[in-house]
CSV table of C-alpha atoms and ligand atoms in Angstrom, one decimal:
chain,number,residue,atom,x,y,z
A,997,MET,CA,55.5,2.6,50.1
A,998,LYS,CA,57.7,-0.5,49.6
A,999,LEU,CA,56.4,-2.9,46.9
A,1000,ASN,CA,57.7,-6.5,46.5
A,1001,ALA,CA,58.7,-7.8,43.1
A,1002,GLU,CA,55.2,-9.1,42.3
A,1003,GLU,CA,53.6,-5.8,43.2
A,1004,GLN,CA,56.2,-3.8,41.3
A,1005,ALA,CA,55.6,-5.9,38.2
A,1006,MET,CA,51.9,-5.2,38.4
A,1007,ARG,CA,52.6,-1.5,38.8
A,1008,ASP,CA,54.8,-1.6,35.7
A,1009,GLY,CA,52.0,-3.2,33.7
A,1010,ASP,CA,53.7,-6.6,33.5
A,1011,GLY,CA,55.4,-5.3,30.4
A,1012,LYS,CA,52.2,-5.1,28.4
A,1013,PRO,CA,51.7,-2.3,26.0
A,1014,GLY,CA,48.7,0.1,26.3
A,1015,ALA,CA,46.4,0.9,29.2
A,1016,ASP,CA,46.5,-2.1,31.6
A,1017,ALA,CA,43.7,-2.3,34.2
A,1018,ARG,CA,45.8,-4.2,36.8
A,1019,GLN,CA,48.5,-1.4,36.5
A,1020,MET,CA,45.7,1.1,37.1
A,1021,ALA,CA,44.6,-0.8,40.2
A,1022,MET,CA,48.1,-1.0,41.6
A,1023,ASP,CA,48.6,2.7,41.0
A,1024,LEU,CA,45.4,3.5,42.9
A,1025,LEU,CA,46.5,1.3,45.9
A,1026,VAL,CA,49.9,3.0,46.0
A,1027,ARG,CA,48.3,6.4,46.0
A,1028,TYR,CA,45.8,5.3,48.6
A,1029,GLY,CA,48.4,3.6,50.8
A,1030,GLU,CA,50.8,6.6,50.6
A,1031,ALA,CA,48.0,9.0,51.7
A,1032,LEU,CA,47.5,6.7,54.8
A,1033,ASP,CA,51.2,6.4,55.5
A,1034,ALA,CA,51.0,2.7,55.0
A,1035,GLU,CA,54.5,1.1,54.7
A,1036,ARG,CA,53.4,-1.7,52.4
A,1037,LEU,CA,50.5,-3.7,51.0
A,1038,VAL,CA,49.2,-7.0,52.4
A,1039,ASP,CA,47.7,-10.0,50.5
A,1040,THR,CA,44.0,-10.5,50.6
A,1041,ASN,CA,41.9,-13.3,49.3
A,1042,ASN,CA,38.6,-11.8,50.6
A,1043,VAL,CA,37.1,-8.7,48.9
A,1044,ALA,CA,33.5,-7.5,49.4
A,1045,GLY,CA,32.6,-4.5,47.3
A,1046,THR,CA,30.1,-3.0,44.9
A,1047,SER,CA,30.4,-1.8,41.3
A,1048,GLY,CA,30.3,1.9,41.6
A,1049,SER,CA,29.8,2.4,37.9
A,1050,SER,CA,26.4,0.7,37.8
A,1051,SER,CA,24.4,4.0,37.8
A,1052,ILE,CA,23.1,5.7,34.7
A,1053,PHE,CA,24.4,9.1,36.0
A,1054,ILE,CA,28.0,7.7,36.1
A,1055,ARG,CA,27.5,6.0,32.6
A,1056,ASP,CA,26.4,9.3,31.0
A,1057,PHE,CA,29.1,11.4,32.7
A,1058,TYR,CA,31.9,9.2,31.4
A,1059,ALA,CA,30.3,8.6,28.0
A,1060,LYS,CA,30.9,12.4,27.4
A,1061,GLU,CA,34.6,11.7,28.0
A,1062,GLY,CA,34.7,8.8,25.6
A,1063,ALA,CA,34.3,5.8,27.9
A,1064,LEU,CA,31.7,3.9,26.0
A,1065,THR,CA,32.1,0.2,26.9
A,1066,ARG,CA,31.5,-1.4,30.3
A,1067,ASP,CA,35.3,-2.1,30.8
A,1068,GLN,CA,36.2,1.5,29.9
A,1069,LEU,CA,33.6,2.8,32.3
A,1070,PHE,CA,34.9,0.5,35.1
A,1071,SER,CA,38.5,1.6,34.6
A,1072,ARG,CA,37.5,5.3,34.6
A,1073,PHE,CA,35.2,5.2,37.7
A,1074,ASP,CA,35.9,2.1,39.8
A,1075,LEU,CA,39.7,2.3,39.2
A,1076,ASP,CA,39.7,6.1,39.3
A,1077,SER,CA,42.0,6.2,36.3
A,1078,ASP,CA,42.5,9.1,33.8
A,1079,GLN,CA,42.8,6.4,31.1
A,1080,ALA,CA,40.2,3.9,29.9
A,1081,ALA,CA,41.2,0.3,29.7
A,1082,ASP,CA,39.8,-1.8,26.9
A,1083,GLU,CA,39.8,-4.9,28.9
A,1084,ILE,CA,39.2,-5.6,32.6
A,1085,PRO,CA,40.8,-9.0,33.5
A,1086,ASN,CA,39.1,-11.5,35.8
A,1087,ALA,CA,39.2,-11.1,39.5
A,1088,ARG,CA,42.6,-12.3,40.9
A,1089,THR,CA,41.1,-12.9,44.3
A,1090,PHE,CA,37.8,-14.1,45.9
A,1091,THR,CA,35.4,-11.2,45.6
A,1092,CYS,CA,31.7,-10.9,46.5
A,1093,HIS,CA,29.2,-8.3,45.6
A,1094,LEU,CA,27.5,-6.4,48.5
A,1095,GLN,CA,24.0,-4.9,48.4
A,1096,THR,CA,22.8,-2.9,45.4
A,1097,ARG,CA,20.2,-0.2,45.0
A,1098,ILE,CA,17.8,-2.4,43.1
A,1099,ASP,CA,15.7,-5.6,43.5
A,1100,PRO,CA,15.3,-6.8,39.9
A,1101,ALA,CA,12.3,-8.8,40.9
A,1102,HIS,CA,10.4,-5.8,42.4
A,1103,GLY,CA,11.6,-3.0,40.2
A,1104,GLU,CA,8.1,-1.7,39.5
A,1105,MET,CA,6.9,-1.9,43.1
A,1106,MET,CA,10.0,0.0,44.2
A,1107,GLY,CA,9.6,2.6,41.4
A,1108,THR,CA,12.8,1.7,39.5
A,1109,PRO,CA,12.7,3.2,36.0
A,1110,LYS,CA,13.2,0.6,33.2
A,1111,ASP,CA,16.4,2.1,31.8
A,1112,THR,CA,17.9,2.2,35.3
A,1113,LEU,CA,17.0,-1.5,35.8
A,1114,ASP,CA,18.4,-2.5,32.4
A,1115,PHE,CA,21.7,-0.8,33.1
A,1116,HIS,CA,21.9,-2.3,36.5
A,1117,LEU,CA,21.4,-5.8,35.1
A,1118,GLU,CA,24.1,-5.1,32.5
A,1119,SER,CA,26.4,-4.1,35.3
A,1120,GLN,CA,25.6,-7.2,37.3
A,1121,ASN,CA,26.4,-9.4,34.3
A,1122,HIS,CA,29.7,-7.5,33.9
A,1123,SER,CA,30.6,-8.2,37.6
A,1124,ALA,CA,29.7,-11.9,37.2
A,1125,SER,CA,31.8,-12.1,34.0
A,1126,LEU,CA,34.8,-10.9,36.0
A,1127,GLY,CA,34.3,-13.7,38.6
A,1128,VAL,CA,32.5,-11.6,41.3
A,1129,GLN,CA,30.1,-13.7,43.4
A,1130,LEU,CA,26.7,-12.0,43.3
A,1131,LEU,CA,25.8,-12.5,46.9
A,1132,ASN,CA,24.2,-9.0,46.8
A,1133,THR,CA,23.8,-8.5,50.5
A,1134,CYS,CA,25.1,-6.4,53.4
A,1135,THR,CA,25.5,-9.6,55.4
A,1136,PRO,CA,28.1,-11.6,53.4
A,1137,TYR,CA,29.1,-13.3,56.7
A,1138,ALA,CA,25.7,-14.9,56.8
A,1139,ASN,CA,25.7,-15.9,53.2
A,1140,GLY,CA,28.8,-17.9,52.5
A,1141,ASN,CA,31.6,-15.5,53.0
A,1142,VAL,CA,33.0,-16.1,56.5
A,1143,PRO,CA,36.6,-15.1,56.8
A,1144,VAL,CA,38.6,-16.7,59.6
A,1145,MET,CA,40.3,-15.1,62.6
A,1146,GLY,CA,43.3,-12.9,61.5
A,1147,GLU,CA,42.4,-13.1,57.8
A,1148,HIS,CA,43.1,-9.9,55.9
A,1149,CYS,CA,40.0,-8.7,54.0
A,1150,ALA,CA,39.0,-5.6,52.0
A,1151,TRP,CA,35.3,-5.0,52.8
A,1152,MET,CA,32.9,-2.2,52.3
A,1153,GLU,CA,29.6,-1.7,54.2
A,1154,SER,CA,29.9,-0.4,57.7
A,1155,SER,CA,27.7,-3.1,59.3
A,1156,ALA,CA,29.7,-5.9,57.6
A,1157,VAL,CA,33.0,-4.3,58.5
A,1158,VAL,CA,32.2,-4.1,62.2
A,1159,TYR,CA,31.0,-7.7,62.2
A,1160,CYS,CA,34.1,-8.9,60.4
A,1161,ASN,CA,36.6,-7.2,62.8
A,1162,SER,CA,34.7,-7.7,66.0
A,1163,VAL,CA,32.8,-11.1,65.8
A,1164,LEU,CA,35.0,-13.0,63.4
A,1165,GLY,CA,38.4,-11.5,64.4
A,1166,ALA,CA,39.2,-11.0,60.7
A,1167,ARG,CA,40.8,-7.7,59.6
A,1168,THR,CA,39.4,-5.0,57.4
A,1169,ASN,CA,39.2,-1.2,57.1
A,1170,THR,CA,36.1,0.3,55.7
A,1171,GLU,CA,36.9,0.3,52.1
A,1172,GLY,CA,35.3,1.9,49.1
A,1173,CYS,CA,34.2,1.0,45.5
A,1174,GLU,CA,37.6,2.0,44.1
A,1175,SER,CA,39.8,0.2,46.7
A,1176,THR,CA,37.8,-3.0,46.6
A,1177,ALA,CA,37.8,-2.9,42.8
A,1178,SER,CA,41.6,-2.6,42.9
A,1179,ALA,CA,41.9,-5.3,45.6
A,1180,MET,CA,39.8,-7.6,43.4
A,1181,LEU,CA,42.3,-7.2,40.4
A,1182,THR,CA,45.5,-7.4,42.5
A,1183,GLY,CA,44.8,-9.4,45.7
A,1184,LYS,CA,46.4,-6.5,47.7
A,1185,ILE,CA,45.2,-3.8,50.1
A,1186,PRO,CA,47.2,-1.2,52.1
A,1187,TYR,CA,48.5,-2.7,55.4
A,1188,TRP,CA,47.1,-0.1,57.7
A,1189,GLY,CA,44.5,0.6,60.3
A,1190,PHE,CA,42.7,-2.6,61.5
A,1191,HIS,CA,45.2,-4.8,59.7
A,1192,LEU,CA,47.7,-4.0,62.5
A,1193,ASP,CA,47.6,-5.5,66.0
A,1194,GLU,CA,48.2,-2.2,67.7
A,1195,ASN,CA,45.1,-0.6,66.2
A,1196,ARG,CA,42.7,-3.3,67.5
A,1197,PHE,CA,42.7,-2.6,71.2
A,1198,GLY,CA,39.9,-0.9,73.1
A,1199,ARG,CA,39.8,2.8,73.9
A,1200,HIS,CA,36.6,3.3,75.9
A,1201,GLN,CA,34.7,1.1,78.4
A,1202,ILE,CA,30.9,0.6,78.5
A,1203,ASP,CA,29.7,-1.0,81.7
A,1204,VAL,CA,26.3,-2.7,80.8
A,1205,ASP,CA,24.0,-2.8,83.8
A,1206,VAL,CA,20.8,-4.1,82.2
A,1207,GLU,CA,19.7,-7.6,81.0
A,1208,MET,CA,20.4,-8.1,77.3
A,1209,ASP,CA,17.5,-10.4,76.4
A,1210,SER,CA,16.5,-9.5,72.9
A,1211,VAL,CA,17.6,-8.3,69.5
A,1212,MET,CA,16.0,-5.0,70.3
A,1213,ASP,CA,18.1,-4.7,73.5
A,1214,TRP,CA,21.3,-5.2,71.4
A,1215,GLY,CA,20.1,-2.6,68.8
A,1216,MET,CA,19.6,0.0,71.5
A,1217,LEU,CA,22.9,-0.8,73.2
A,1218,GLY,CA,24.6,-0.5,69.8
A,1219,TYR,CA,23.0,2.9,69.2
A,1220,PHE,CA,24.0,4.1,72.7
A,1221,THR,CA,27.6,2.8,72.2
A,1222,GLY,CA,28.1,4.5,68.8
A,1223,ASP,CA,26.9,7.8,70.2
A,1224,ALA,CA,29.2,7.5,73.2
A,1225,VAL,CA,32.4,6.4,71.6
A,1226,GLU,CA,32.0,7.8,68.1
A,1227,GLU,CA,34.9,6.3,66.0
A,1228,GLU,CA,36.8,4.7,68.9
A,1229,ILE,CA,36.8,1.0,69.9
A,1230,PRO,CA,34.5,0.2,72.8
A,1231,VAL,CA,35.0,-2.6,75.3
A,1232,LEU,CA,31.7,-3.8,76.7
A,1233,THR,CA,31.6,-5.4,80.2
A,1234,GLY,CA,28.9,-6.9,82.3
A,1235,ILE,CA,27.0,-8.8,79.6
A,1236,LYS,CA,26.1,-12.2,80.9
A,1237,ASN,CA,24.1,-13.8,78.0
A,1238,PRO,CA,26.2,-14.9,75.0
A,1239,ALA,CA,25.0,-13.0,71.9
A,1240,SER,CA,24.0,-14.7,68.7
A,1241,LEU,CA,25.0,-13.7,65.1
A,1242,ILE,CA,21.7,-11.8,64.8
A,1243,ARG,CA,22.2,-9.8,68.0
A,1244,HIS,CA,25.8,-8.9,67.0
A,1245,LYS,CA,24.5,-7.9,63.6
A,1246,HIS,CA,22.0,-5.5,65.0
A,1247,PHE,CA,24.4,-4.1,67.6
A,1248,GLY,CA,27.2,-3.4,65.1
A,1249,ALA,CA,24.9,-1.9,62.5
A,1250,ALA,CA,23.5,0.5,65.1
A,1251,GLY,CA,26.9,1.4,66.5
A,1252,ALA,CA,28.2,2.2,63.0
A,1253,SER,CA,25.2,4.5,62.4
A,1254,SER,CA,24.9,6.6,65.6
A,1255,GLY,CA,28.8,6.7,65.6
A,1256,GLY,CA,31.5,5.3,63.3
A,1257,VAL,CA,32.3,2.0,65.2
A,1258,GLU,CA,34.3,-0.3,63.1
A,1259,MET,CA,35.3,-2.7,65.8
A,1260,TYR,CA,34.2,-3.5,69.4
A,1261,HIS,CA,35.0,-6.0,72.1
A,1262,VAL,CA,32.5,-7.8,74.4
A,1263,VAL,CA,34.6,-9.2,77.3
A,1264,GLY,CA,34.3,-13.0,77.5
A,1265,GLN,CA,32.5,-13.2,74.1
A,1266,THR,CA,34.3,-11.7,71.1
A,1267,PRO,CA,37.6,-13.4,70.0
A,1268,GLU,CA,40.1,-10.7,70.9
A,1269,ALA,CA,38.5,-10.1,74.4
A,1270,ALA,CA,38.9,-13.2,76.5
A,1271,THR,CA,39.6,-10.8,79.3
A,1272,ILE,CA,39.3,-7.1,79.8
A,1273,GLU,CA,43.2,-6.9,79.8
A,1274,GLN,CA,43.3,-8.6,76.4
A,1275,ALA,CA,40.7,-6.2,75.0
A,1276,PHE,CA,42.5,-3.1,76.1
A,1277,GLY,CA,46.0,-4.3,75.6
A,1278,PRO,CA,48.4,-1.5,76.4
A,1279,ASN,CA,45.6,1.1,76.6
A,1280,LYS,CA,43.9,2.4,79.7
A,1281,PRO,CA,40.1,3.3,79.2
A,1282,ALA,CA,40.0,6.9,78.2
A,1283,GLU,CA,36.3,7.1,79.4
A,1284,ILE,CA,34.0,4.8,81.2
A,1285,PHE,CA,30.3,4.9,80.3
A,1286,ARG,CA,27.4,3.2,82.2
A,1287,TYR,CA,24.5,1.8,80.4
A,1288,GLY,CA,21.6,1.2,82.8
A,1289,THR,CA,17.8,1.4,82.7
A,1290,GLU,CA,17.9,5.2,82.5
A,1291,GLU,CA,20.4,5.2,79.6
A,1292,ARG,CA,18.4,2.5,77.8
A,1293,ARG,CA,15.1,4.6,78.2
A,1294,ARG,CA,16.8,7.7,76.8
A,1295,THR,CA,18.3,5.7,73.9
A,1296,TYR,CA,14.9,4.3,73.0
A,1297,GLU,CA,13.5,7.9,73.0
A,1298,THR,CA,16.3,9.2,70.9
A,1299,ILE,CA,15.9,6.4,68.3
A,1300,ASN,CA,12.1,7.1,68.2
A,1301,ALA,CA,12.4,10.9,68.1
A,1302,ASN,CA,11.1,10.8,64.5
A,1303,GLY,CA,7.9,8.8,65.3
A,1304,HIS,CA,4.8,10.9,65.9
A,1305,SER,CA,1.6,9.5,64.3
A,1306,ASP,CA,0.5,6.0,65.3
A,1307,ASP,CA,-1.2,5.4,61.9
A,1308,MET,CA,1.1,2.9,60.1
A,1309,ASP,CA,1.7,3.0,56.3
A,1310,TYR,CA,4.8,0.8,56.1
A,1311,VAL,CA,6.7,-1.8,58.1
A,1312,MET,CA,10.2,-2.6,57.0
A,1313,LEU,CA,12.1,-5.6,58.3
A,1314,GLY,CA,15.5,-6.8,57.3
A,1315,CYS,CA,18.2,-4.2,58.2
A,1316,PRO,CA,20.9,-5.6,58.1
A,1317,HIS,CA,19.4,-8.2,55.8
A,1318,TYR,CA,17.3,-10.8,57.6
A,1319,THR,CA,18.9,-14.2,58.2
A,1320,ILE,CA,16.8,-17.3,57.5
A,1321,GLU,CA,16.2,-17.6,61.2
A,1322,GLN,CA,14.6,-14.1,61.3
A,1323,ILE,CA,12.5,-14.9,58.3
A,1324,TRP,CA,11.3,-18.1,59.9
A,1325,GLU,CA,10.4,-16.1,63.1
A,1326,ALA,CA,8.5,-13.4,61.0
A,1327,SER,CA,6.6,-16.2,59.2
A,1328,LYS,CA,5.5,-17.6,62.6
A,1329,LEU,CA,4.3,-14.2,63.7
A,1330,LEU,CA,2.4,-13.7,60.5
A,1331,ALA,CA,0.9,-17.2,60.0
A,1332,GLY,CA,-2.9,-17.0,59.6
A,1333,LYS,CA,-2.9,-13.2,59.9
A,1334,ARG,CA,-3.5,-10.5,57.4
A,1335,ILE,CA,-1.6,-7.2,57.0
A,1336,HIS,CA,-3.9,-4.2,57.4
A,1337,ASP,CA,-5.3,-2.6,54.2
A,1338,ASN,CA,-3.6,0.7,55.0
A,1339,CYS,CA,-0.2,-0.8,55.6
A,1340,ALA,CA,2.5,-2.6,53.6
A,1341,LEU,CA,5.2,-5.0,54.9
A,1342,TRP,CA,8.5,-5.4,53.0
A,1343,ILE,CA,11.1,-7.8,54.3
A,1344,PHE,CA,14.7,-7.5,52.9
A,1345,THR,CA,17.2,-10.3,52.7
A,1346,ALA,CA,19.9,-11.9,50.6
A,1347,ARG,CA,18.9,-13.7,47.4
A,1348,GLY,CA,20.3,-17.0,48.8
A,1349,VAL,CA,18.2,-16.7,51.9
A,1350,LYS,CA,15.1,-15.9,49.9
A,1351,ASP,CA,15.7,-19.1,48.0
A,1352,VAL,CA,15.7,-21.1,51.2
A,1353,SER,CA,12.7,-19.2,52.5
A,1354,ASP,CA,10.8,-20.1,49.2
A,1355,LYS,CA,11.7,-23.7,49.5
A,1356,ASN,CA,10.8,-23.9,53.2
A,1357,GLY,CA,7.4,-22.3,52.6
A,1358,TYR,CA,8.1,-19.1,54.7
A,1359,THR,CA,7.7,-16.9,51.7
A,1360,LYS,CA,4.2,-18.3,51.0
A,1361,ILE,CA,3.1,-17.7,54.6
A,1362,ILE,CA,4.4,-14.1,54.5
A,1363,GLU,CA,2.9,-13.4,51.0
A,1364,ASP,CA,-0.4,-15.0,52.1
A,1365,ALA,CA,-0.5,-12.5,54.9
A,1366,GLY,CA,0.1,-9.7,52.4
A,1367,GLY,CA,3.8,-9.1,52.9
A,1368,VAL,CA,6.6,-9.1,50.3
A,1369,ILE,CA,10.2,-10.5,50.6
A,1370,MET,CA,12.7,-8.5,48.6
A,1371,THR,CA,16.4,-9.1,47.9
A,1372,ASP,CA,19.6,-7.3,47.0
A,1373,THR,CA,18.7,-3.9,48.5
A,1374,CYS,CA,16.7,-2.2,51.2
A,1375,SER,CA,14.6,1.0,51.6
A,1376,ALA,CA,17.5,3.1,52.7
A,1377,MET,CA,19.8,1.9,49.9
A,1378,SER,CA,17.2,2.3,47.2
A,1379,ALA,CA,15.4,5.3,48.7
A,1380,ALA,CA,12.2,3.4,48.1
A,1381,VAL,CA,9.2,3.1,50.3
A,1382,PRO,CA,5.6,2.1,49.3
A,1383,LYS,CA,3.9,4.9,47.5
A,1384,GLY,CA,2.3,7.5,49.8
A,1385,THR,CA,4.2,6.3,53.0
A,1386,LYS,CA,4.2,8.9,55.7
A,1387,VAL,CA,4.8,6.7,58.8
A,1388,ALA,CA,7.1,3.6,58.9
A,1389,ALA,CA,8.3,1.2,61.6
A,1390,THR,CA,11.2,-1.1,61.7
A,1391,ASP,CA,13.0,-3.4,64.2
A,1392,SER,CA,16.4,-1.9,63.2
A,1393,ALA,CA,18.0,1.0,65.0
A,1394,LYS,CA,20.1,1.6,61.9
A,1395,GLN,CA,17.2,1.8,59.5
A,1396,THR,CA,15.3,4.0,61.9
A,1397,HIS,CA,18.3,6.3,61.9
A,1398,TYR,CA,18.6,6.6,58.1
A,1399,LEU,CA,15.0,6.2,56.7
A,1400,PRO,CA,13.6,9.6,57.8
A,1401,ALA,CA,16.7,11.4,56.4
A,1402,ILE,CA,16.6,9.6,53.1
A,1403,THR,CA,12.9,9.3,52.4
A,1404,GLY,CA,11.3,12.0,54.6
A,1405,VAL,CA,9.0,9.6,56.5
A,1406,GLU,CA,8.4,9.3,60.2
A,1407,ALA,CA,10.0,6.2,61.6
A,1408,TRP,CA,9.3,4.1,64.7
A,1409,PHE,CA,11.7,1.5,66.2
A,1410,GLY,CA,10.6,-1.5,68.2
A,1411,SER,CA,10.8,-5.3,68.5
A,1412,THR,CA,10.0,-7.5,65.6
A,1413,GLU,CA,6.7,-8.4,67.4
A,1414,ASP,CA,5.9,-4.6,67.8
A,1415,CYS,CA,6.5,-4.2,64.0
A,1416,VAL,CA,4.4,-7.2,62.9
A,1417,ASN,CA,1.6,-6.2,65.2
A,1418,ALA,CA,1.7,-2.7,63.7
A,1419,ALA,CA,1.5,-4.2,60.2
A,1420,VAL,CA,-1.5,-6.3,61.2
A,1421,THR,CA,-3.4,-3.7,63.1
A,1422,GLY,CA,-2.3,-0.6,61.2
A,1423,LYS,CA,-1.4,1.1,64.5
A,1424,TRP,CA,1.9,1.6,66.3
A,1425,LYS,CA,1.7,0.4,69.9
A,1426,GLY,CA,5.4,-0.1,70.7
A,1427,GLU,CA,6.6,0.9,74.1
A,1428,ALA,CA,9.9,1.5,75.8
A,1429,PRO,CA,11.3,-1.6,77.5
B,1859,F3S,FE1,21.8,-3.5,54.8
B,1859,F3S,FE2,20.3,-1.6,54.0
B,1859,F3S,FE3,20.6,-1.9,56.5
B,1859,F3S,S1,22.1,-2.3,53.0
B,1859,F3S,S2,22.6,-2.7,56.7
B,1859,F3S,S3,19.6,-3.3,55.1
B,1859,F3S,S4,20.7,0.1,55.5
């Protein structure tokens, strides 16, 4: 891989003696880029990652090898280095923290052991001290990190990556803890995959032949699409209603769960698909799928295959993290009502959104009904559900996909109204559209 003078200087350790963290980061990017056949690196001023060395297991593992300080641990794990650096320099480029596994305000309710919480908080302080913005959400694009069209980014989190590429027209591959940590310290990422024009064209066509009227409709279409195209780029045709941020959020998250969709085009809506010709570029559709009422019904049944009992224990909203508009809607559905004694309602969002919700009075309405708003994490990320939960419901196809596998519960998928009704009555009554 060719390095320019600035990159080569970082790789040489800028002439500093001893173990240099930026040198370790550049070494990792070169190894990573060469494994991908990338010819060079590209500048990035937009990194979204998480600190991988924030778990007690990782701390104890590297402590046995002599990495005792936070900086030493970060260099061994997040920079994948054989050496331990005594000092991690500040972030060289704008970097935000994605979701974590812990909500510090609800550690006890989520069953987080005290030592785990303490080490997590230490790790968060470490990230902040390096200049990482603690957005702590899977929806950075709804919380102050909105890259522009064509901007080169280094993002983790599948639902954020697909939004970044498809809806914003910015460019990122699905990165990991190590590559985002290295990008943070160098402002570089391998120029490969979705950074290149030729890898952003459609491969399969999905002809949509149903009305797309709700967030639930977009979640189901996303789930169908991921299953159909797997890791290829779909081009969706026939959708008349323009989709909102929320609908794209649920579509992309679902497509990245049933399949590995990292980018999609909606003809006439997303920025690189003004026409079907632009969306496909030089490609011809390899396969054409139809999504009509029969496909929608089958998709609904597939997503709900893990739901059996109609006795509700837990309703989870906020996957991907709820926007302030969704919290407002939930508060309207819950106003003056009471969650059933046998059921819990947890709503997950970003800490910045929770702050607005508090100030607008939505949190109080939801809490008065018996619900809880949590931040930074979600049930799938933290593997936490209310004690004794056997049956859950959610308005997210992604969360319905993961929750049974991670926590062993049954899970129903439906509209937000279906979920709130289930929380209030204690019974699941959702139906296929
Ligand atoms: Fe976010 Fe958790 Fe869903 S991190 S995308 S709410 S699985």
